[in-house]
Short mmCIF file of C-alpha atoms in Angstrom, two decimals:
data_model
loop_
_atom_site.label_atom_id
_atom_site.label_comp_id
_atom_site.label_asym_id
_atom_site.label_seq_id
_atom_site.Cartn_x
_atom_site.Cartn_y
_atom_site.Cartn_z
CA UNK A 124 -62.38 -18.88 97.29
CA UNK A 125 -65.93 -19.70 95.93
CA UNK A 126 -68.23 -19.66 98.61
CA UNK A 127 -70.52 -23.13 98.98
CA UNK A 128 -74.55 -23.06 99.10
CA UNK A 129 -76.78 -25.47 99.39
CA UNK A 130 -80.49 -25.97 99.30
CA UNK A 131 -83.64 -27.80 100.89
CA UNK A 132 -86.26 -27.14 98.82
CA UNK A 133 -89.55 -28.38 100.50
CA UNK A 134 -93.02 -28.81 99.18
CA UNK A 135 -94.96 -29.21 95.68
CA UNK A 136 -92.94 -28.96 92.39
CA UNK A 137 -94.32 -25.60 91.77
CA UNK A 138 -91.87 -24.17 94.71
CA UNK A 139 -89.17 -26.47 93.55
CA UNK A 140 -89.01 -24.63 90.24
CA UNK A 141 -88.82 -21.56 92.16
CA UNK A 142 -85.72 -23.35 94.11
CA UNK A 143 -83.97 -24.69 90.97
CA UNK A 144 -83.91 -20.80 89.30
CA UNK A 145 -82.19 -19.34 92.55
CA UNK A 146 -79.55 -22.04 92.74
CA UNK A 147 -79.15 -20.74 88.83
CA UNK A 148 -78.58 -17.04 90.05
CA UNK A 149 -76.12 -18.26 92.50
CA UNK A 150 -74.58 -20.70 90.31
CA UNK A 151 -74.14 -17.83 88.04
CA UNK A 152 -72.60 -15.66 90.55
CA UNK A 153 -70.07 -18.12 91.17
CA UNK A 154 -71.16 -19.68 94.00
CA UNK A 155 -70.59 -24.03 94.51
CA UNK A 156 -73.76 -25.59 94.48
CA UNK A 157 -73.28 -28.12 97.08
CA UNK A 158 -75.95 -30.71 98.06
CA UNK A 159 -74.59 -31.77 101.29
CA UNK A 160 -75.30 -29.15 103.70
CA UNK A 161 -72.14 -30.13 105.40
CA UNK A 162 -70.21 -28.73 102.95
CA UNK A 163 -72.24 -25.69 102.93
CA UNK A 164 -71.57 -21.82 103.96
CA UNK A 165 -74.77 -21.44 103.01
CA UNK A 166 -78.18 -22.81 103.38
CA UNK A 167 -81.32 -21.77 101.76
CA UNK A 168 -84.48 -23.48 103.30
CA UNK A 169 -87.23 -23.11 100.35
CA UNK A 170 -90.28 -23.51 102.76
CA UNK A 171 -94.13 -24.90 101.94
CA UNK A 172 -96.88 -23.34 104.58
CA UNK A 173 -99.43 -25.18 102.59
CA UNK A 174 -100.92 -26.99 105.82
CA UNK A 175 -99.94 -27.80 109.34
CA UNK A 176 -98.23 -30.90 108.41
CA UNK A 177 -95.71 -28.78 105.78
CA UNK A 178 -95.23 -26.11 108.02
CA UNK A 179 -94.20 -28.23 110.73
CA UNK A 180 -91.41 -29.95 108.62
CA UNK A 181 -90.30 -26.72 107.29
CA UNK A 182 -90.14 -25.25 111.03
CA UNK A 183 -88.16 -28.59 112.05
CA UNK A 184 -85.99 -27.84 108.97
CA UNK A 185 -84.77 -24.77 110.30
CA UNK A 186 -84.22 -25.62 113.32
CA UNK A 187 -82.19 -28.40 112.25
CA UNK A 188 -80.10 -26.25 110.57
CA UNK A 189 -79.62 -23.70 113.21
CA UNK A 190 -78.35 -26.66 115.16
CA UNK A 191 -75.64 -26.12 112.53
CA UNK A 192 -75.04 -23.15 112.51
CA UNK A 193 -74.60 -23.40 116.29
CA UNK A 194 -72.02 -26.16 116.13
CA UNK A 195 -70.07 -23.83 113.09
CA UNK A 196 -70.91 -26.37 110.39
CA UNK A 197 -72.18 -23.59 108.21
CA UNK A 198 -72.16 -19.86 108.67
CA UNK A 199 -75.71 -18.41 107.24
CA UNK A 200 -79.24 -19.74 106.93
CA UNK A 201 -81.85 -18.14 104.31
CA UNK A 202 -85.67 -18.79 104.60
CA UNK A 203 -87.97 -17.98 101.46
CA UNK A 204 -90.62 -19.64 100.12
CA UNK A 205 -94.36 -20.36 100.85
CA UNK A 206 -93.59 -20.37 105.18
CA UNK A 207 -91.74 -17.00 105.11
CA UNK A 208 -94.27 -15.42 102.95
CA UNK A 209 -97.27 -16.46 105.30
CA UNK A 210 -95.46 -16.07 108.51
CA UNK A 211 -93.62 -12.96 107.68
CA UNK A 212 -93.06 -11.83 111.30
CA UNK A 213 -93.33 -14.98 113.15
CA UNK A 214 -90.45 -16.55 111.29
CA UNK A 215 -88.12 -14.28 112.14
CA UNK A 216 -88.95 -13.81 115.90
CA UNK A 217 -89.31 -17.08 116.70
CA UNK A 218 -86.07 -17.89 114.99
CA UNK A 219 -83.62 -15.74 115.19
CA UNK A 220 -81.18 -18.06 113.98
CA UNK A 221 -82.00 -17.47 110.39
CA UNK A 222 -79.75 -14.53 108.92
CA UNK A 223 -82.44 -13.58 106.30
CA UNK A 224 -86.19 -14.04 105.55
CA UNK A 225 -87.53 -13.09 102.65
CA UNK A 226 -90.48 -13.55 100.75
CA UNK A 227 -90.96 -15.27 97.33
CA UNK A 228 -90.64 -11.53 95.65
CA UNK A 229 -87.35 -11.45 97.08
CA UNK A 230 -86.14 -14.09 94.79
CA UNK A 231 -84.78 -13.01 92.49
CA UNK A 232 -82.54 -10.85 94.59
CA UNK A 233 -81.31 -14.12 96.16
CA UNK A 234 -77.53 -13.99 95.29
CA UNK A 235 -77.31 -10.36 97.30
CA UNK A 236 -79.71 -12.17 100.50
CA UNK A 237 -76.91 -15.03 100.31
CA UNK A 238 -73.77 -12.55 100.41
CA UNK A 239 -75.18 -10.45 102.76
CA UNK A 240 -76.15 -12.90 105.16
CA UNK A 241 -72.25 -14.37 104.63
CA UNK A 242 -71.30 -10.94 105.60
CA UNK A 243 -72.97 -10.84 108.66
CA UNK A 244 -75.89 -8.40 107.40
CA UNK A 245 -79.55 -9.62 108.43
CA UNK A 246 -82.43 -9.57 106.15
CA UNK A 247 -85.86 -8.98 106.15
CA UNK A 248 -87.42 -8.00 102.78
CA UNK A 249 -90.90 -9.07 101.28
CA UNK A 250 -91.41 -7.25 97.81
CA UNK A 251 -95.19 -7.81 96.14
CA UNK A 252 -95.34 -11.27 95.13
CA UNK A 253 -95.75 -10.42 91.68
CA UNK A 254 -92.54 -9.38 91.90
CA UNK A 255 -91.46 -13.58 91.58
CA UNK A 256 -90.21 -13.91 87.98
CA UNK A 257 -91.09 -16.59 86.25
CA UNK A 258 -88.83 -16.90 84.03
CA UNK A 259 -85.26 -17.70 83.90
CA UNK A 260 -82.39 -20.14 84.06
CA UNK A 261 -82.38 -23.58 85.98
CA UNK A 262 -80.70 -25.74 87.79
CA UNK A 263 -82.80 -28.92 87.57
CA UNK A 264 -82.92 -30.70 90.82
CA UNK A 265 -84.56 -33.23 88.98
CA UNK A 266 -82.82 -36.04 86.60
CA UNK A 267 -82.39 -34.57 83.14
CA UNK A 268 -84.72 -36.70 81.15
CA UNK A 269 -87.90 -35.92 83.50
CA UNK A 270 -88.58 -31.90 83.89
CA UNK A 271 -91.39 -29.60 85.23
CA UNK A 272 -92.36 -27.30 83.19
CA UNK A 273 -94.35 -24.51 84.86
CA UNK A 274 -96.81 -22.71 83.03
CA UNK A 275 -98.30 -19.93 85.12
CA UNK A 276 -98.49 -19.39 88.79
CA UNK A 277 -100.69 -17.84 91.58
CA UNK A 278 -105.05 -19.02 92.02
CA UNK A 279 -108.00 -16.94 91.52
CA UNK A 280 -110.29 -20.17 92.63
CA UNK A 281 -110.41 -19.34 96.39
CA UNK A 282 -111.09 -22.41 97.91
CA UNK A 283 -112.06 -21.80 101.38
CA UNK A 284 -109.67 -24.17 102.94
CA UNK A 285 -106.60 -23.16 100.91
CA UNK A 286 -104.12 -20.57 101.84
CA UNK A 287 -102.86 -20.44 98.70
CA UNK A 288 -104.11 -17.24 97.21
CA UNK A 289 -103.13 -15.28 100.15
CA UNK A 290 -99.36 -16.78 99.94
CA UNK A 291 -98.82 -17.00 95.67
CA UNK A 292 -101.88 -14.13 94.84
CA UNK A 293 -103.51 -13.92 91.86
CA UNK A 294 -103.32 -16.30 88.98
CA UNK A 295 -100.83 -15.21 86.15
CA UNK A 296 -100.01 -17.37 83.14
CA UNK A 297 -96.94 -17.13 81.18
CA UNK A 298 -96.82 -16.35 77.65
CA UNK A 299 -97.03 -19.02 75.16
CA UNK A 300 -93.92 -18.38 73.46
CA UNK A 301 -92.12 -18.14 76.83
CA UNK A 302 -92.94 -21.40 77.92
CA UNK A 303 -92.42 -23.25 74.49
CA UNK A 304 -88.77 -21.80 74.34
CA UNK A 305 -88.25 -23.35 78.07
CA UNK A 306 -89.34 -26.44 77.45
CA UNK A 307 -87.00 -26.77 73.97
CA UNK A 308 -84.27 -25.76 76.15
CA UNK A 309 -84.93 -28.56 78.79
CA UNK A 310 -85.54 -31.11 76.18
CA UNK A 311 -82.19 -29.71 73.79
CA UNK A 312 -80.76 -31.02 77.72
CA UNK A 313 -82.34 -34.02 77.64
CA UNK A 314 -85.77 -33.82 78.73
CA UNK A 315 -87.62 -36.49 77.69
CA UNK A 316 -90.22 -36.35 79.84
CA UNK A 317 -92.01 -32.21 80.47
CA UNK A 318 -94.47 -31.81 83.51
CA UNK A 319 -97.03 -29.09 82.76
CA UNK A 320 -97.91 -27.61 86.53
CA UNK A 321 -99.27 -24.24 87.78
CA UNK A 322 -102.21 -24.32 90.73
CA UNK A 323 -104.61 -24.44 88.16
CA UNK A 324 -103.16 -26.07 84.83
CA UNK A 325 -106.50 -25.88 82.95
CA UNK A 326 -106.62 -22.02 83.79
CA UNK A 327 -103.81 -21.40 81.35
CA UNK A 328 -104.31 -18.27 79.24
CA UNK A 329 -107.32 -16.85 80.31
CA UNK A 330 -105.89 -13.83 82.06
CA UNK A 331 -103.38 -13.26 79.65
CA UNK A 332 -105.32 -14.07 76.46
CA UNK A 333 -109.17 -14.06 77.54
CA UNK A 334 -109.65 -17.40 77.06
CA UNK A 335 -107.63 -20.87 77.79
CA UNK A 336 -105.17 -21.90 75.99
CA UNK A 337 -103.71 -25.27 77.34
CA UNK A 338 -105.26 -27.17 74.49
CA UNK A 339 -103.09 -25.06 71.85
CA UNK A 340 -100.14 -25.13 74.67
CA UNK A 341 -100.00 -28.06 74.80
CA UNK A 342 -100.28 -28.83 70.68
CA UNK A 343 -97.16 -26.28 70.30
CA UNK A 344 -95.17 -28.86 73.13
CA UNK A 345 -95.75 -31.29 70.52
CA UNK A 346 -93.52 -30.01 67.71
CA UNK A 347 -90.59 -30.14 69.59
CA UNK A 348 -88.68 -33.40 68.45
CA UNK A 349 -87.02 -34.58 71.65
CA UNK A 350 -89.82 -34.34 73.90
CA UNK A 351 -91.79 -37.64 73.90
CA UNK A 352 -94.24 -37.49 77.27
CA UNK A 353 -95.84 -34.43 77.62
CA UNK A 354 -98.23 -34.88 81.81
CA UNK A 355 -100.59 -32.45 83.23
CA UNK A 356 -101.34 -32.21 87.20
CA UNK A 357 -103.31 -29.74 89.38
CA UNK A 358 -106.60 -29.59 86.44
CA UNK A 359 -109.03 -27.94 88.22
CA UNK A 360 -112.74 -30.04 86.71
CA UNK A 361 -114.20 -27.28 86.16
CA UNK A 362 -112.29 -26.51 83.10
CA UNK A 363 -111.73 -29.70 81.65
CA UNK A 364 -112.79 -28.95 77.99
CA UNK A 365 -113.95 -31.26 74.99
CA UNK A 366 -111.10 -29.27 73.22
CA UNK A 367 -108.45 -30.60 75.79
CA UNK A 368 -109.74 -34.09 75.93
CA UNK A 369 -109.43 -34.50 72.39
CA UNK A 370 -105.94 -33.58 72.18
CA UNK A 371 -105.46 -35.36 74.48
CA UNK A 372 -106.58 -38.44 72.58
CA UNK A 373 -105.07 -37.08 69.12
CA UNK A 374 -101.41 -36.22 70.16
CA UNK A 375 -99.34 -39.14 71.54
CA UNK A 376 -96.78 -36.89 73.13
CA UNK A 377 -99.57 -35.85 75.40
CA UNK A 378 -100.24 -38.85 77.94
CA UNK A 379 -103.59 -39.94 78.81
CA UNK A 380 -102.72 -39.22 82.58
CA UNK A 381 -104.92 -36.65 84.33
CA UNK A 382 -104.71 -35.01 87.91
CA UNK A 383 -108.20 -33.70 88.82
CA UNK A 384 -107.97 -32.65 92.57
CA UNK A 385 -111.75 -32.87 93.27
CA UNK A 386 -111.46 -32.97 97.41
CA UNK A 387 -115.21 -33.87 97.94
CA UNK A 388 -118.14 -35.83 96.22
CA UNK A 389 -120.96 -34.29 98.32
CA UNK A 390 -122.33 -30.78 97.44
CA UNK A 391 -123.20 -29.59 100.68
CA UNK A 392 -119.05 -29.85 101.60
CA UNK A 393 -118.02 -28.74 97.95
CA UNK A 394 -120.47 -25.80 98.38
CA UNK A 395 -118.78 -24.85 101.75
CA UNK A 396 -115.21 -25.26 100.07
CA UNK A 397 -116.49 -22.55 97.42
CA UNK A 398 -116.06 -25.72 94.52
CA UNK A 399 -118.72 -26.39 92.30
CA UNK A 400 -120.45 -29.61 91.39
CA UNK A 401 -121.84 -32.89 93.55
CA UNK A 402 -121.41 -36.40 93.21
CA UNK A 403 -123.89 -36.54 89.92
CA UNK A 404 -122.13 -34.46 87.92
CA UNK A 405 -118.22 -35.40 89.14
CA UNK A 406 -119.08 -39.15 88.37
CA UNK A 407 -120.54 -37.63 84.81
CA UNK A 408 -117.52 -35.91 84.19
CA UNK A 409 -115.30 -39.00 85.22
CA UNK A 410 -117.59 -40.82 82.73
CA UNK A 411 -117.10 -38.28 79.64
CA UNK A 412 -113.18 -37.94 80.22
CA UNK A 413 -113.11 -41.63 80.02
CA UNK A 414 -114.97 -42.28 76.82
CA UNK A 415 -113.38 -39.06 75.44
CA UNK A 416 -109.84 -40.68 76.03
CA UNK A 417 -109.90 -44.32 76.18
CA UNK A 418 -107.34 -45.90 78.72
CA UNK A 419 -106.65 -42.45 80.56
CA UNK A 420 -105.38 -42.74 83.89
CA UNK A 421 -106.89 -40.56 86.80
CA UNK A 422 -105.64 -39.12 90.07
CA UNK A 423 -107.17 -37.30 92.71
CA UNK A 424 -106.98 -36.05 96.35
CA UNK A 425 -109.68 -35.68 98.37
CA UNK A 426 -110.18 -34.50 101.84
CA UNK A 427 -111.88 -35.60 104.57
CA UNK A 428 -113.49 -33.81 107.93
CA UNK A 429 -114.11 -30.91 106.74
CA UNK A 430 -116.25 -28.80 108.52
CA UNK A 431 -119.67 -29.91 108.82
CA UNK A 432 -119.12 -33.63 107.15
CA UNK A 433 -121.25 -35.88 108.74
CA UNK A 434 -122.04 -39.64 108.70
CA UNK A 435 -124.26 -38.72 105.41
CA UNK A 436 -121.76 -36.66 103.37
CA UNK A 437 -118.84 -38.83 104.13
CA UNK A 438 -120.70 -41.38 102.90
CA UNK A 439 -121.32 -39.70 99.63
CA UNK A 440 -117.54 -39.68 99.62
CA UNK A 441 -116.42 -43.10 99.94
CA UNK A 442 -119.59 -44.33 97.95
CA UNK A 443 -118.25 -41.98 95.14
CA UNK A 444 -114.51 -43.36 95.28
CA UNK A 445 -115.93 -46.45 95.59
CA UNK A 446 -117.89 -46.22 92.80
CA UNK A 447 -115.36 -43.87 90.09
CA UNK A 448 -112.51 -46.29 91.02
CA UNK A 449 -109.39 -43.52 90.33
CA UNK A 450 -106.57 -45.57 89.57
CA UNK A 451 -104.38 -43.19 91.95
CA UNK A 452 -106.07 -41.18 94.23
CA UNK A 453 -104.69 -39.36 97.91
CA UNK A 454 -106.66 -38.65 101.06
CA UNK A 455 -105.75 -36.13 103.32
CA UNK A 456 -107.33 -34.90 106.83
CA UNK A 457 -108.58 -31.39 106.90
CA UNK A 458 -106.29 -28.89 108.17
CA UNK A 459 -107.80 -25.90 109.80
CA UNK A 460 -105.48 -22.70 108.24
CA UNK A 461 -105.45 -19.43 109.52
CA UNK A 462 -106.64 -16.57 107.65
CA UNK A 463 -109.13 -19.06 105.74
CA UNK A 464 -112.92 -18.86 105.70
CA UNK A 465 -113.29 -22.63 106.52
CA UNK A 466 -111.07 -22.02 109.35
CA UNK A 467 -113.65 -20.12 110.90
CA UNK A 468 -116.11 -22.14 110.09
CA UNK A 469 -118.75 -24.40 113.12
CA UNK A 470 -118.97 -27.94 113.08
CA UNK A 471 -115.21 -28.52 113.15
CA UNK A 472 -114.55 -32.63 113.02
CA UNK A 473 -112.68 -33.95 115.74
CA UNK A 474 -108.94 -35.48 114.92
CA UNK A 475 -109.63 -39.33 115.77
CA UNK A 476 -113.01 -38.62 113.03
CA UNK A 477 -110.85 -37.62 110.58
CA UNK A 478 -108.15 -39.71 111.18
CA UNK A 479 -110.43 -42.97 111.03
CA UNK A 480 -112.54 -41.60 108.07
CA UNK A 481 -108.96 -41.10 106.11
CA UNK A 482 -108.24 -45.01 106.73
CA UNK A 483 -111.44 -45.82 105.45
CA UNK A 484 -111.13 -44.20 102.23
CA UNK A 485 -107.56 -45.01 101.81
CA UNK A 486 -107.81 -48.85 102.58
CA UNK A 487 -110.74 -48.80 99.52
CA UNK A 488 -108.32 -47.29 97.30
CA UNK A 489 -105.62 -50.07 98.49
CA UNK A 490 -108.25 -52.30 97.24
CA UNK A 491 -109.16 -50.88 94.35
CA UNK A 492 -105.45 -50.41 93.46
CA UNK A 493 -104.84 -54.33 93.65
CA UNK A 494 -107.35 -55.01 91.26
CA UNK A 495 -105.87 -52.40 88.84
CA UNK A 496 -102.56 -53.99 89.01
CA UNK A 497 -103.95 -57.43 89.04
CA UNK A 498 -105.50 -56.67 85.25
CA UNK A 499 -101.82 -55.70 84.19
CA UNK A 500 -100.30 -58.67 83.86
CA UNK A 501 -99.43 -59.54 80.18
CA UNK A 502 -99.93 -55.96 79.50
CA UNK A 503 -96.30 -54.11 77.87
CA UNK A 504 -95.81 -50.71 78.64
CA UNK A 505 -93.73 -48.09 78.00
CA UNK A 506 -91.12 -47.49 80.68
CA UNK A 507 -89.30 -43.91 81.23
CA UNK A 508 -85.97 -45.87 82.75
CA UNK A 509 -84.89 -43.86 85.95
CA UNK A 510 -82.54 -46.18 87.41
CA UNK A 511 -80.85 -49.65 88.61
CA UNK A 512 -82.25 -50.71 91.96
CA UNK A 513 -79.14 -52.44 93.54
CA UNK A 514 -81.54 -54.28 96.49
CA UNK A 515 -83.55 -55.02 94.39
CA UNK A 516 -81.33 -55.87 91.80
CA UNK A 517 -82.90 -54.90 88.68
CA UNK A 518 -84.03 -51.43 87.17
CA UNK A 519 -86.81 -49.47 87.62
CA UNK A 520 -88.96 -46.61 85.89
CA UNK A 521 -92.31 -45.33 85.56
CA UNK A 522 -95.13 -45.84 82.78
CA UNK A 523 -96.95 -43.49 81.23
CA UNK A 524 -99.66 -43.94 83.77
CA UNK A 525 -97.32 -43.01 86.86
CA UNK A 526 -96.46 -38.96 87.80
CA UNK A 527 -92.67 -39.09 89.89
CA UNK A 528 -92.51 -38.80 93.40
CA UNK A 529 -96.37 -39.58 94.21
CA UNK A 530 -97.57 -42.55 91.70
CA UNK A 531 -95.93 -46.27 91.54
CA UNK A 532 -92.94 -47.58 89.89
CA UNK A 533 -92.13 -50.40 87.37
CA UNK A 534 -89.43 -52.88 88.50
CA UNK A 535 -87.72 -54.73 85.68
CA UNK A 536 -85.29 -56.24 84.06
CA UNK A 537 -84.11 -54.92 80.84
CA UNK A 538 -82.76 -57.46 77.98
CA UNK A 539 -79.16 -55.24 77.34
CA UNK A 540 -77.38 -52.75 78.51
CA UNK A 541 -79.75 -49.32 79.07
CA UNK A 542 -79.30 -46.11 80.58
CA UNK A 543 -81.48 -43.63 82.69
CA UNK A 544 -83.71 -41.51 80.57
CA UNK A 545 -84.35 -44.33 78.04
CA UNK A 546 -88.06 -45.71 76.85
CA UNK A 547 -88.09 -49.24 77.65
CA UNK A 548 -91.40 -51.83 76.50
CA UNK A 549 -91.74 -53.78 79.60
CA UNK A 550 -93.98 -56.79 79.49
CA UNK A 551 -95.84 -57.08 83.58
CA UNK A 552 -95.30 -60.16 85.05
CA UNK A 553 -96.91 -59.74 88.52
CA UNK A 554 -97.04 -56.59 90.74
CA UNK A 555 -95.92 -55.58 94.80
CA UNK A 556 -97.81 -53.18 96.89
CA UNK A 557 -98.28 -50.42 94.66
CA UNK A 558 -95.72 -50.63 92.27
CA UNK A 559 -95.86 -53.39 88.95
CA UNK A 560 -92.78 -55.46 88.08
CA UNK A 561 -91.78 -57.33 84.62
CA UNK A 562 -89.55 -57.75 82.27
CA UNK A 563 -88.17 -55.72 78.73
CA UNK A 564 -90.66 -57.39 76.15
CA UNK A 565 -89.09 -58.76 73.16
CA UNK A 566 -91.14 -56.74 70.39
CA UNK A 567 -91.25 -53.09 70.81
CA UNK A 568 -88.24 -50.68 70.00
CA UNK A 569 -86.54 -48.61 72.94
CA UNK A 570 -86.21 -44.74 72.54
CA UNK A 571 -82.74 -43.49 73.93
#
């Protein structure tokens, strides 16, 4: 009899493609992929330990599932990913309900972890992390039309609140070639829609070819015939290049959507984050990218209390938001993380500061985000249809303008019969909370 797995796969979309190429080795090992753990023998936790808040739900995770375990619902619980790879020795002491922990060079090696652990052997294995392939088979936990598509993994940037380099080490891009015959193979599977992501997107190629190479990545994406939105997140500013804008405004595969994480607008706190740049010449960039692509659409995070923000350099932040207007943009409250140099750092901001200082930014952006949607109306856009919202009773999708899971939705209703995956025009008719709603416009062909 087959044995059942099943997975939680927690975090960004970088781990999740790390997620959907184990359930591949296990798939073809013959194990049931299963996606209630109920059903499970099995259960692989994929963990984040980007900051407090992810660790915590891992943690809560796994103890969830060793609840199960417990009760004999399943039989073995695996933990890899970002958490085990941190928190190496913790994990496994302070739950010894999990049958293996491995780090993310252990991956590959997954279907062995999984048997093993069915068999009653423990595990405890964490290879170099450059041992984590990057390159393989899928199992998209996505829908089929939308796809990430990652394109290199590991940061060099060293951004001295981020634990990242110390989990993922150094930055390594994938070949060209590599990638391109991925993303054919996800969009020969239906794929309309390929998400370029990596922790730094706009780093591609410079370790492997000495100089980067999203610009002609991204122009190779183009040729092939089924793909018809090509997104970018995680652009670090620094690298945003005249060459990338401007295929960006020549290729219409490539959407004029950009994530530019720039956590801070004042230059004492970038300074201390080891980031370059101050409010000047952020709000110069946001000026160029906007006249080099006309109609682009901008997200950002930023992150407030940091260590040593003040009254003054707050300021500088919400005058700068205020000011840029990002038509998506998320704040976050600084998370002290060990083994960082911020962490160690004086002037630490007390909770309630950061707490209230994240409202303030946030309820801008809520206001800033009303007048965005307020200018839509009349506008017709092109809708990736995901699918038929039966409270709601009509269907719903995303624009070109709106990256899955963290951006708004489109609520509409469509003039025939559609299905998921298919480009609908949508003419706005009004708009609620964050997300627009209309109707399928009369002129304007769909692309199935």
């Amino acid at each position: 009899m087959k044995h059942k797995v099943g997975m939680i796969s927690l975090g960004c979309p970088k781990n999740l493609v790390d997620g959907e190429m184990m359930l591949a080795k296990l798939k073809q090992a013959g194990f049931q992929i299963v996606t209630d753990v109920d059903e499970a023998d099995a259960i692989i936790i994929n963990t984040c330990g980007f900051i407090e808040d992810a660790k915590k739900e891992a943690i809560d995770n796994i103890l969830e599932m060793a609840q199960l375990k417990q009760e004999g619902t399943i039989r073995a619980i695996v933990v890899t990913g970002c958490l085990a790879q941190r928190y190496q020795e913790e994990v496994k002491k302070e739950i010894p309900e999990a049958d293996a922990v491995i780090g993310i060079g252990k991956n590959a090696d997954i279907v062995q972890v999984v048997e093993d652990a069915l068999a009653g052997t423990q595990t405890e294995s964490f290879p170099p992390r450059e041992n984590l392939c990057l390159n393989g088979e899928r199992i998209l936990a996505t829908p089929p039309f939308s796809a990430y598509l990652r394109v290199a993994d590991g940061c060099d940037n060293c951004c001295s609140y981020c634990a990242i380099p110390m989990i993922r080490g150094r930055f390594r891009s994938r070949p060209m070639e590599e990638i391109v015959a991925e993303a054919e193979k996800l969009a020969k599977n239906g794929a309309k829609e390929l998400i370029l992501i990596a922790q730094d997107t706009t780093r591609y190629g410079e370790d492997l070819y000495g100089e980067l190479r999203l610009p002609q990545l991204l122009e190779e994406l183009c040729k092939i015939k089924e793909v018809s939105w090509l997104r970018l997140l995680y652009c670090y500013p620094d690298r945003i290049t005249d060459e990338l804008l401007s295929v960006m405004n020549r290729e219409e595969k490539v959407l004029p959507y950009l994530d530019l994480p720039l956590q801070h607008a004042d230059s004492t706190i970038l300074r201390a984050m080891n980031r370059t740049g101050d409010r000047r010449s952020l709000t110069k960039l946001i000026e160029h990218i906007r006249k080099m692509v006309p109609g682009v659409t901008l997200r950002t995070t930023m992150i407030v209390g940091f260590p040593g923000e003040g009254g003054r350099e707050f300021a500088q932040l919400a005058e700068f938001v205020k000011d840029v207007g990002f038509d998506h943009l998320g704040c976050f409250t600084y998370s002290p993380e060990e083994g960082t140099a911020a962490a160690a750092m004086g002037s630490q901001v007390p909770q309630d500061v950061k707490q209230r200082r994240q409202e303030i930014i946030m309820e801008e952006q809520a206001r800033m985000v009303e007048r965005r949607l307020k200018k839509k109306k009349g506008e017709i856009l092109p809708v990736l249809a995901e699918g038929f919202d039966a409270y709601a009773e009509c269907w719903y999708g995303r624009s070109a303008s709106d990256a899955p899971d963290i951006d708004g939705k489109v609520f509409f209703h469509p003039k025939a019969p559609l299905s998921a995956g298919d480009i609908v025009p949508v003419a706005i008719t009004g708009y609620l909370d964050y997300d627009l709603v209309g109707e399928e416009a009369e002129e304007g062909p769909r692309k199935s």
